[in-house]
Amino acid sequence: MTAHDEDSGAPLCLVTGATGYIGGRLVPELLAAGHRVRCLARSPGRLRDHPWAGRAEVVRGDVTDAASVAEAMQGVDVAYYLVHALGTGDGFEATDRRAARIFGERARAAGVRRVVYLGGLTPAYVPERELSPHLRSRAEVGRILLASGVPTTVLRAAVVIGSGSASFEMLRYLTERLPVMVTPSWVRTRIQPVAVRDVLRALVGSARMPADVNRAFDIGGPDVLTYRDMMVRYAAVAELPRRLILPVPMLSPGLSSHWVGLVTPVPASIARPLTESLRHEVVCREHDIARYVPDPPGHPVGFDEAVRLALQRVRDAQVTTRWSSASLPGAPSDPLPTDPDWAGGSLYTDHRELTVDASREALWRVIEGIGGENGWYSFPLAWAVRGGLDRLAGGVGLRRGRRDAARLRVGDSLDFWRVEEIEPGRLLRLRAEMRLPGLAWLEMYAEPDGDGRARYRQRALFHPHGLLGQAYWWGVSPFHAVVFGGMARNIVRAAEARSPAPTAPVA
C-alpha cells in the first residue's frame, strides 16, 4: 500500500523538487499537517534514505515531460512547483518557461485545486527586462502559473537562511574563510532574508487558501540588511572575530562569481546567477500572506536566530559520514541525504580501513581499552607534546586518564577526549576537548569481514572554526599518516596479538 492509498480523505499534495533544498524539507511538514504527499522525481532512488520515504508516494518523472506530469497530477488537490533550471547552463530560462507551461496546463486538465510556487523577490522599481536572468526567469514562471487557469499562490522570497540553501552556504563560506574581504559593491545592497522555517510555514499554509486567491505574496523576515550586515552578523552568531569588509566598485558580477568560486565550494554555475541577482535590492513591499497564513507567536524568525538554527547541527556535534547525512532530520534546519556535498560547512576527514586477522571481539577489546595507561597506539611523543601544548593553552591535557581500565560508557573522560557515543562491540566515538580552533571527533569501528576476521575502520573528523581552523587542519595534515596511520596499524597488531588468526573452513 502506498501513502496515496492510506487515507483517501486527506488532501493529496504533489511535490516537485523533493530532492532539492526546499522540497525535501516541505514533504515532512505536509505530512505532519495531515496531507498525503506524492513526489515527482527524475531519480526516485535519491529519496529512499529520507526518514519520510515510507510515508510518501514517489513517482518517476520530469517537469519538462508532459506525459509524466499528467500522470503524476491524477487525483492531486495541491501541486507544489519547487523546481528551476538554475545551474543547468545558458538555456535555463527557456527550460523554466517550457516546464512551467507544462505544469500549469496539466494541473488544469487534472482539476488540481491549487498550484503553489516559490519564486524570487524582485524590486518594484526595476523593469523585468533589466533584472538578472535568474530573477527574470523566476518572475516569468510565476506569471505563467498565475495565468494557467488554476488558482495559484506565488511566494516571493529573497535569501533563504538555512543550512543547505545555496544563498546561505555562499554567505557561510565567505564569512568563515575570509577575515578580511575585498568585496564587490553589491555587499551594500539591501536584502530582506527569511528563515527556512517561515518559508515552509507559508508553503504549507498556502495549501488551504480560498479558491478565489490567485496572486503573488512577498515573504521575508523582520530584518532588512545589506549583504555586508549579514556577513558581520553571521560572524557574531558563529563567534568569529569581526570581519573587515572593503567594498570595491570594479568587480563585475562575472568577476564576482569567479571570486566566490575561488573562496567557496558553491559551484560557479550556481554562484554566478546568485551574485548577479545581488545587485538588485530585494525588500518586501507587503505582508498580505498573514491574512491567510497568520504569523504565530515568535514569527517571522529574525536573522540572528535563523543563523543560530542553521548552525545548530554543528553545535549539537552530530557527525556521521558528512553533515548532510548526519542523522535523521527532525527540523527544517537539519541536513538531508540529498543536500549537496558543499552544504553544511567544511568537514575534513582522515579515513583509515584495515582487515584484521583476529576476531571482532578481540579488536573491540583493544578499541575500548584505548587511552590512559594503554596509550594511543602511535607516536607517543607526538601525543605527549600535543597534551603539553593543550595544558599550556589552558586545556585539560592528557592528565585525566580514564575511569575504568577496560570499560567505557557515554560521558566518560578519556585523556583530552570525551566518549560521545558507544555501541558495544561496534563503535566508539570520541569528541575532542583539547583547545582547538574548531570541533573534532575520532571514530573507531569493529566490523565483521568474513571467515571470522574483523575489519577496523577509523575516522578523524574536524569542523574548522573560521580561517584559523582551516589553517590548523592543513598545518597538521602532513602528520596524519604518522599519527593516525600508525594508530590504525598498531591497533590492528594489538588485536591480532590477542587472538590467534582464524583457521580457514575445511572444504
Tab-separated table of N, CA, C and O in Angstrom, residues 390-491:
chain	number	residue	atom	x	y	z
A	390	ASP	N	48.343	21.577	24.984
A	390	ASP	CA	46.981	21.838	25.416
A	390	ASP	C	46.957	22.378	26.839
A	390	ASP	O	46.196	23.307	27.154
A	391	ARG	N	47.800	21.832	27.710
A	391	ARG	CA	47.882	22.329	29.083
A	391	ARG	C	48.357	23.781	29.113
A	391	ARG	O	47.835	24.603	29.862
A	392	LEU	N	49.363	24.096	28.281
A	392	LEU	CA	49.871	25.462	28.225
A	392	LEU	C	48.801	26.440	27.764
A	392	LEU	O	48.791	27.607	28.174
A	393	ALA	N	47.897	25.964	26.895
A	393	ALA	CA	46.823	26.822	26.374
A	393	ALA	C	45.620	26.868	27.304
A	393	ALA	O	44.593	27.464	26.972
A	394	GLY	N	45.720	26.227	28.459
A	394	GLY	CA	44.616	26.239	29.413
A	394	GLY	C	43.667	25.074	29.270
A	394	GLY	O	42.599	25.059	29.877
A	395	GLY	N	44.056	24.056	28.467
A	395	GLY	CA	43.199	22.897	28.259
A	395	GLY	C	43.433	21.813	29.294
A	395	GLY	O	44.195	21.978	30.253
A	396	VAL	N	42.797	20.655	29.066
A	396	VAL	CA	42.843	19.576	30.057
A	396	VAL	C	44.076	18.702	29.909
A	396	VAL	O	44.439	17.980	30.840
A	397	GLY	N	44.720	18.716	28.741
A	397	GLY	CA	45.888	17.873	28.524
A	397	GLY	C	45.548	16.396	28.606
A	397	GLY	O	44.406	15.983	28.408
A	398	LEU	N	46.574	15.584	28.905
A	398	LEU	CA	46.395	14.134	28.946
A	398	LEU	C	46.275	13.593	30.367
A	398	LEU	O	46.312	12.388	30.590
A	399	ARG	N	46.136	14.458	31.361
A	399	ARG	CA	46.240	14.017	32.751
A	399	ARG	C	44.992	13.293	33.255
A	399	ARG	O	45.045	12.637	34.295
A	400	ARG	N	43.874	13.407	32.548
A	400	ARG	CA	42.621	12.857	33.107
A	400	ARG	C	42.571	11.340	33.064
A	400	ARG	O	41.866	10.700	33.841
A	401	GLY	N	43.305	10.741	32.112
A	401	GLY	CA	43.269	9.284	32.008
A	401	GLY	C	41.876	8.768	31.700
A	401	GLY	O	41.133	9.376	30.928
A	402	ARG	N	41.518	7.643	32.344
A	402	ARG	CA	40.197	7.052	32.122
A	402	ARG	C	39.637	6.500	33.422
A	402	ARG	O	40.380	6.151	34.350
A	403	ARG	N	38.323	6.399	33.505
A	403	ARG	CA	37.623	5.967	34.722
A	403	ARG	C	37.884	4.495	35.019
A	403	ARG	O	38.081	4.099	36.172
A	404	ASP	N	37.868	3.661	33.979
A	404	ASP	CA	37.994	2.214	34.134
A	404	ASP	C	38.992	1.730	33.095
A	404	ASP	O	38.957	2.168	31.945
A	405	ALA	N	39.861	0.818	33.471
A	405	ALA	CA	40.925	0.392	32.562
A	405	ALA	C	40.409	-0.420	31.382
A	405	ALA	O	41.079	-0.514	30.353
A	406	ALA	N	39.212	-1.020	31.496
A	406	ALA	CA	38.729	-1.925	30.443
A	406	ALA	C	37.403	-1.500	29.827
A	406	ALA	O	37.118	-1.857	28.682
A	407	ARG	N	36.583	-0.725	30.540
A	407	ARG	CA	35.241	-0.434	30.060
A	407	ARG	C	35.040	1.077	29.927
A	407	ARG	O	35.546	1.860	30.733
A	408	LEU	N	34.243	1.456	28.930
A	408	LEU	CA	33.891	2.857	28.721
A	408	LEU	C	32.376	2.986	28.679
A	408	LEU	O	31.662	2.031	28.343
A	409	ARG	N	31.900	4.172	28.997
A	409	ARG	CA	30.484	4.470	28.857
A	409	ARG	C	30.351	5.903	28.350
A	409	ARG	O	31.282	6.712	28.485
A	410	VAL	N	29.189	6.226	27.782
A	410	VAL	CA	28.955	7.567	27.262
A	410	VAL	C	29.144	8.597	28.366
A	410	VAL	O	28.636	8.429	29.477
A	411	GLY	N	29.891	9.649	28.071
A	411	GLY	CA	30.155	10.712	29.035
A	411	GLY	C	31.485	10.577	29.746
A	411	GLY	O	31.942	11.531	30.391
A	412	ASP	N	32.149	9.417	29.636
A	412	ASP	CA	33.451	9.248	30.273
A	412	ASP	C	34.480	10.203	29.682
A	412	ASP	O	34.520	10.423	28.465
A	413	SER	N	35.342	10.770	30.536
A	413	SER	CA	36.511	11.493	30.034
A	413	SER	C	37.580	10.474	29.696
A	413	SER	O	37.702	9.424	30.349
A	414	LEU	N	38.359	10.764	28.660
A	414	LEU	CA	39.386	9.848	28.175
A	414	LEU	C	40.565	10.705	27.715
A	414	LEU	O	40.613	11.135	26.560
A	415	ASP	N	41.481	11.015	28.635
A	415	ASP	CA	42.554	11.981	28.361
A	415	ASP	C	41.928	13.292	27.919
A	415	ASP	O	41.086	13.830	28.629
A	416	PHE	N	42.277	13.795	26.732
A	416	PHE	CA	41.623	15.044	26.310
A	416	PHE	C	40.469	14.804	25.349
A	416	PHE	O	40.125	15.661	24.539
A	417	TRP	N	39.844	13.626	25.462
A	417	TRP	CA	38.650	13.301	24.691
A	417	TRP	C	37.494	13.061	25.660
A	417	TRP	O	37.684	12.900	26.855
A	418	ARG	N	36.292	12.978	25.115
A	418	ARG	CA	35.085	12.622	25.864
A	418	ARG	C	34.335	11.580	25.043
A	418	ARG	O	34.200	11.718	23.816
A	419	VAL	N	33.852	10.518	25.692
A	419	VAL	CA	33.092	9.491	24.971
A	419	VAL	C	31.731	10.075	24.614
A	419	VAL	O	30.904	10.349	25.494
A	420	GLU	N	31.489	10.273	23.321
A	420	GLU	CA	30.219	10.838	22.870
A	420	GLU	C	29.201	9.752	22.528
A	420	GLU	O	28.005	9.907	22.738
A	421	GLU	N	29.696	8.636	21.988
A	421	GLU	CA	28.782	7.538	21.646
A	421	GLU	C	29.554	6.233	21.698
A	421	GLU	O	30.730	6.165	21.329
A	422	ILE	N	28.882	5.206	22.179
A	422	ILE	CA	29.479	3.878	22.181
A	422	ILE	C	28.412	2.852	21.858
A	422	ILE	O	27.324	2.858	22.440
A	423	GLU	N	28.691	2.005	20.883
A	423	GLU	CA	27.852	0.860	20.548
A	423	GLU	C	28.696	-0.368	20.845
A	423	GLU	O	29.593	-0.696	20.051
A	424	PRO	N	28.494	-1.021	21.977
A	424	PRO	CA	29.378	-2.110	22.394
A	424	PRO	C	29.619	-3.123	21.279
A	424	PRO	O	28.682	-3.605	20.638
A	425	GLY	N	30.886	-3.386	21.058
A	425	GLY	CA	31.268	-4.341	20.038
A	425	GLY	C	31.375	-3.771	18.649
A	425	GLY	O	31.842	-4.463	17.735
A	426	ARG	N	30.981	-2.488	18.464
A	426	ARG	CA	30.982	-1.950	17.097
A	426	ARG	C	31.619	-0.564	16.965
A	426	ARG	O	32.491	-0.365	16.120
A	427	LEU	N	31.175	0.427	17.771
A	427	LEU	CA	31.575	1.816	17.528
A	427	LEU	C	31.963	2.513	18.817
A	427	LEU	O	31.261	2.415	19.825
A	428	LEU	N	33.078	3.257	18.750
A	428	LEU	CA	33.462	4.192	19.798
A	428	LEU	C	33.692	5.546	19.136
A	428	LEU	O	34.525	5.655	18.237
A	429	ARG	N	32.924	6.562	19.565
A	429	ARG	CA	33.097	7.911	19.034
A	429	ARG	C	33.537	8.829	20.173
A	429	ARG	O	32.865	8.911	21.206
A	430	LEU	N	34.641	9.509	19.965
A	430	LEU	CA	35.200	10.424	20.946
A	430	LEU	C	35.123	11.850	20.413
A	430	LEU	O	35.395	12.094	19.227
A	431	ARG	N	34.765	12.782	21.286
A	431	ARG	CA	34.755	14.205	20.933
A	431	ARG	C	35.930	14.887	21.630
A	431	ARG	O	36.135	14.723	22.828
A	432	ALA	N	36.693	15.652	20.868
A	432	ALA	CA	37.885	16.302	21.418
A	432	ALA	C	37.493	17.403	22.395
A	432	ALA	O	36.588	18.190	22.128
A	433	GLU	N	38.201	17.458	23.526
A	433	GLU	CA	38.020	18.549	24.481
A	433	GLU	C	39.316	19.338	24.678
A	433	GLU	O	39.418	20.150	25.579
A	434	MET	N	40.305	19.085	23.794
A	434	MET	CA	41.515	19.904	23.839
A	434	MET	C	41.224	21.261	23.200
A	434	MET	O	40.188	21.443	22.545
A	435	ARG	N	42.102	22.214	23.393
A	435	ARG	CA	41.930	23.539	22.797
A	435	ARG	C	42.160	23.444	21.300
A	435	ARG	O	43.246	23.086	20.839
A	436	LEU	N	41.110	23.756	20.530
A	436	LEU	CA	41.173	23.648	19.076
A	436	LEU	C	40.393	24.787	18.433
A	436	LEU	O	39.381	25.226	18.996
A	437	PRO	N	40.801	25.249	17.258
A	437	PRO	CA	40.001	26.232	16.516
A	437	PRO	C	38.917	25.543	15.683
A	437	PRO	O	38.836	25.689	14.464
A	438	GLY	N	38.098	24.753	16.365
A	438	GLY	CA	37.046	24.012	15.670
A	438	GLY	C	36.575	22.859	16.537
A	438	GLY	O	36.886	22.769	17.728
A	439	LEU	N	35.807	21.956	15.948
A	439	LEU	CA	35.286	20.774	16.629
A	439	LEU	C	35.908	19.537	16.003
A	439	LEU	O	36.044	19.453	14.779
A	440	ALA	N	36.282	18.552	16.833
A	440	ALA	CA	36.963	17.366	16.316
A	440	ALA	C	36.403	16.113	16.968
A	440	ALA	O	35.983	16.132	18.132
A	441	TRP	N	36.413	15.031	16.203
A	441	TRP	CA	35.958	13.730	16.670
A	441	TRP	C	36.922	12.653	16.192
A	441	TRP	O	37.612	12.825	15.178
A	442	LEU	N	36.935	11.542	16.902
A	442	LEU	CA	37.675	10.355	16.476
A	442	LEU	C	36.729	9.170	16.590
A	442	LEU	O	36.163	8.916	17.661
A	443	GLU	N	36.543	8.457	15.484
A	443	GLU	CA	35.646	7.304	15.446
A	443	GLU	C	36.443	6.040	15.179
A	443	GLU	O	37.343	6.031	14.315
A	444	MET	N	36.108	4.944	15.883
A	444	MET	CA	36.746	3.651	15.684
A	444	MET	C	35.662	2.580	15.604
A	444	MET	O	34.803	2.501	16.483
A	445	TYR	N	35.708	1.796	14.546
A	445	TYR	CA	34.688	0.774	14.301
A	445	TYR	C	35.329	-0.614	14.268
A	445	TYR	O	36.408	-0.809	13.689
A	446	ALA	N	34.633	-1.586	14.841
A	446	ALA	CA	34.970	-3.006	14.692
A	446	ALA	C	33.831	-3.652	13.907
A	446	ALA	O	32.696	-3.697	14.386
A	447	GLU	N	34.144	-4.155	12.723
A	447	GLU	CA	33.102	-4.699	11.852
A	447	GLU	C	33.500	-6.082	11.353
A	447	GLU	O	34.696	-6.374	11.208
A	448	PRO	N	32.530	-6.953	11.076
A	448	PRO	CA	32.863	-8.288	10.552
A	448	PRO	C	33.393	-8.203	9.124
A	448	PRO	O	33.008	-7.320	8.356
A	449	ASP	N	34.308	-9.119	8.781
A	449	ASP	CA	34.882	-9.124	7.430
A	449	ASP	C	34.870	-10.521	6.810
A	449	ASP	O	35.537	-10.768	5.823
A	450	GLY	N	34.144	-11.436	7.406
A	450	GLY	CA	34.029	-12.775	6.845
A	450	GLY	C	35.110	-13.721	7.353
A	450	GLY	O	36.212	-13.301	7.730
A	451	ASP	N	34.818	-15.036	7.362
A	451	ASP	CA	35.752	-16.080	7.795
A	451	ASP	C	36.267	-15.828	9.209
A	451	ASP	O	37.413	-16.152	9.545
A	452	GLY	N	35.431	-15.214	10.053
A	452	GLY	CA	35.819	-14.977	11.437
A	452	GLY	C	36.743	-13.792	11.637
A	452	GLY	O	37.140	-13.507	12.771
A	453	ARG	N	37.115	-13.116	10.567
A	453	ARG	CA	38.007	-11.969	10.700
A	453	ARG	C	37.200	-10.692	10.940
A	453	ARG	O	35.986	-10.670	10.806
A	454	ALA	N	37.921	-9.635	11.278
A	454	ALA	CA	37.288	-8.341	11.531
A	454	ALA	C	37.848	-7.297	10.575
A	454	ALA	O	38.875	-7.507	9.924
A	455	ARG	N	37.154	-6.184	10.526
A	455	ARG	CA	37.624	-5.037	9.750
A	455	ARG	C	37.620	-3.826	10.668
A	455	ARG	O	36.624	-3.542	11.336
A	456	TYR	N	38.750	-3.112	10.665
A	456	TYR	CA	38.888	-1.922	11.507
A	456	TYR	C	38.752	-0.674	10.643
A	456	TYR	O	39.424	-0.527	9.626
A	457	ARG	N	37.825	0.204	11.059
A	457	ARG	CA	37.661	1.497	10.376
A	457	ARG	C	37.898	2.604	11.384
A	457	ARG	O	37.402	2.553	12.508
A	458	GLN	N	38.624	3.612	10.955
A	458	GLN	CA	38.972	4.726	11.835
A	458	GLN	C	38.802	6.032	11.068
A	458	GLN	O	39.250	6.153	9.919
A	459	ARG	N	38.126	7.003	11.699
A	459	ARG	CA	37.957	8.314	11.060
A	459	ARG	C	38.234	9.419	12.072
A	459	ARG	O	37.698	9.411	13.178
A	460	ALA	N	39.090	10.340	11.671
A	460	ALA	CA	39.262	11.586	12.404
A	460	ALA	C	38.518	12.656	11.623
A	460	ALA	O	38.675	12.756	10.404
A	461	LEU	N	37.678	13.434	12.319
A	461	LEU	CA	36.861	14.455	11.664
A	461	LEU	C	37.106	15.804	12.321
A	461	LEU	O	37.267	15.889	13.536
A	462	PHE	N	37.121	16.847	11.496
A	462	PHE	CA	37.377	18.189	12.023
A	462	PHE	C	36.500	19.197	11.300
A	462	PHE	O	36.497	19.255	10.076
A	463	HIS	N	35.742	19.968	12.103
A	463	HIS	CA	34.940	21.065	11.564
A	463	HIS	C	35.623	22.367	11.977
A	463	HIS	O	35.596	22.738	13.152
A	464	PRO	N	36.277	23.076	11.030
A	464	PRO	CA	37.071	24.250	11.394
A	464	PRO	C	36.214	25.433	11.796
A	464	PRO	O	35.092	25.607	11.317
A	465	HIS	N	36.766	26.243	12.668
A	465	HIS	CA	36.105	27.461	13.102
A	465	HIS	C	36.874	28.640	12.513
A	465	HIS	O	37.939	29.019	13.012
A	466	GLY	N	36.353	29.195	11.420
A	466	GLY	CA	36.986	30.337	10.799
A	466	GLY	C	38.276	29.977	10.081
A	466	GLY	O	38.640	28.810	9.904
A	467	LEU	N	39.006	31.010	9.662
A	467	LEU	CA	40.233	30.817	8.901
A	467	LEU	C	41.302	30.123	9.734
A	467	LEU	O	42.082	29.310	9.219
A	468	LEU	N	41.369	30.405	11.042
A	468	LEU	CA	42.349	29.749	11.904
A	468	LEU	C	42.129	28.243	11.919
A	468	LEU	O	43.089	27.465	11.917
A	469	GLY	N	40.859	27.823	11.925
A	469	GLY	CA	40.565	26.396	11.880
A	469	GLY	C	41.011	25.758	10.577
A	469	GLY	O	41.540	24.646	10.555
A	470	GLN	N	40.786	26.473	9.455
A	470	GLN	CA	41.249	25.963	8.156
A	470	GLN	C	42.770	25.804	8.176
A	470	GLN	O	43.306	24.785	7.732
A	471	ALA	N	43.473	26.830	8.687
A	471	ALA	CA	44.934	26.782	8.724
A	471	ALA	C	45.427	25.656	9.632
A	471	ALA	O	46.424	24.975	9.322
A	472	TYR	N	44.725	25.435	10.752
A	472	TYR	CA	45.121	24.364	11.671
A	472	TYR	C	45.065	23.008	10.973
A	472	TYR	O	46.005	22.209	11.061
A	473	TRP	N	43.950	22.732	10.291
A	473	TRP	CA	43.813	21.427	9.636
A	473	TRP	C	44.923	21.199	8.621
A	473	TRP	O	45.575	20.159	8.621
A	474	TRP	N	45.138	22.174	7.752
A	474	TRP	CA	46.143	21.980	6.715
A	474	TRP	C	47.552	21.992	7.285
A	474	TRP	O	48.473	21.412	6.719
A	475	GLY	N	47.719	22.643	8.443
A	475	GLY	CA	49.027	22.631	9.080
A	475	GLY	C	49.391	21.283	9.681
A	475	GLY	O	50.558	20.866	9.657
A	476	VAL	N	48.408	20.581	10.247
A	476	VAL	CA	48.693	19.290	10.887
A	476	VAL	C	48.477	18.103	9.954
A	476	VAL	O	48.922	16.991	10.260
A	477	SER	N	47.816	18.305	8.821
A	477	SER	CA	47.505	17.172	7.935
A	477	SER	C	48.745	16.408	7.452
A	477	SER	O	48.656	15.189	7.252
A	478	PRO	N	49.927	17.050	7.249
A	478	PRO	CA	51.093	16.253	6.840
A	478	PRO	C	51.493	15.200	7.872
A	478	PRO	O	52.184	14.227	7.535
A	479	PHE	N	51.087	15.364	9.138
A	479	PHE	CA	51.459	14.411	10.180
A	479	PHE	C	50.425	13.309	10.379
A	479	PHE	O	50.633	12.394	11.194
A	480	HIS	N	49.320	13.371	9.641
A	480	HIS	CA	48.258	12.392	9.845
A	480	HIS	C	48.691	10.975	9.496
A	480	HIS	O	48.265	10.008	10.136
A	481	ALA	N	49.525	10.844	8.469
A	481	ALA	CA	49.958	9.496	8.077
A	481	ALA	C	50.712	8.828	9.212
A	481	ALA	O	50.583	7.612	9.449
A	482	VAL	N	51.506	9.614	9.955
A	482	VAL	CA	52.277	9.066	11.063
A	482	VAL	C	51.378	8.798	12.265
A	482	VAL	O	51.378	7.695	12.834
A	483	VAL	N	50.584	9.819	12.639
A	483	VAL	CA	49.785	9.708	13.862
A	483	VAL	C	48.595	8.770	13.669
A	483	VAL	O	48.446	7.763	14.381
A	484	PHE	N	47.720	9.084	12.698
A	484	PHE	CA	46.516	8.283	12.524
A	484	PHE	C	46.784	6.981	11.772
A	484	PHE	O	46.173	5.952	12.061
A	485	GLY	N	47.691	7.039	10.798
A	485	GLY	CA	48.056	5.808	10.103
A	485	GLY	C	48.711	4.819	11.049
A	485	GLY	O	48.411	3.617	11.052
A	486	GLY	N	49.648	5.318	11.866
A	486	GLY	CA	50.298	4.443	12.837
A	486	GLY	C	49.319	3.897	13.858
A	486	GLY	O	49.407	2.734	14.265
A	487	MET	N	48.376	4.722	14.293
A	487	MET	CA	47.366	4.268	15.240
A	487	MET	C	46.576	3.093	14.675
A	487	MET	O	46.389	2.062	15.360
A	488	ALA	N	46.104	3.221	13.441
A	488	ALA	CA	45.308	2.151	12.831
A	488	ALA	C	46.116	0.862	12.736
A	488	ALA	O	45.631	-0.225	13.093
A	489	ARG	N	47.358	0.959	12.284
A	489	ARG	CA	48.183	-0.248	12.130
A	489	ARG	C	48.463	-0.908	13.480
A	489	ARG	O	48.392	-2.144	13.610
A	490	ASN	N	48.763	-0.109	14.485
A	490	ASN	CA	49.116	-0.679	15.790
A	490	ASN	C	47.909	-1.246	16.527
A	490	ASN	O	48.040	-2.223	17.280
A	491	ILE	N	46.734	-0.649	16.345
A	491	ILE	CA	45.516	-1.229	16.928
A	491	ILE	C	45.248	-2.589	16.319
A	491	ILE	O	44.901	-3.562	17.019
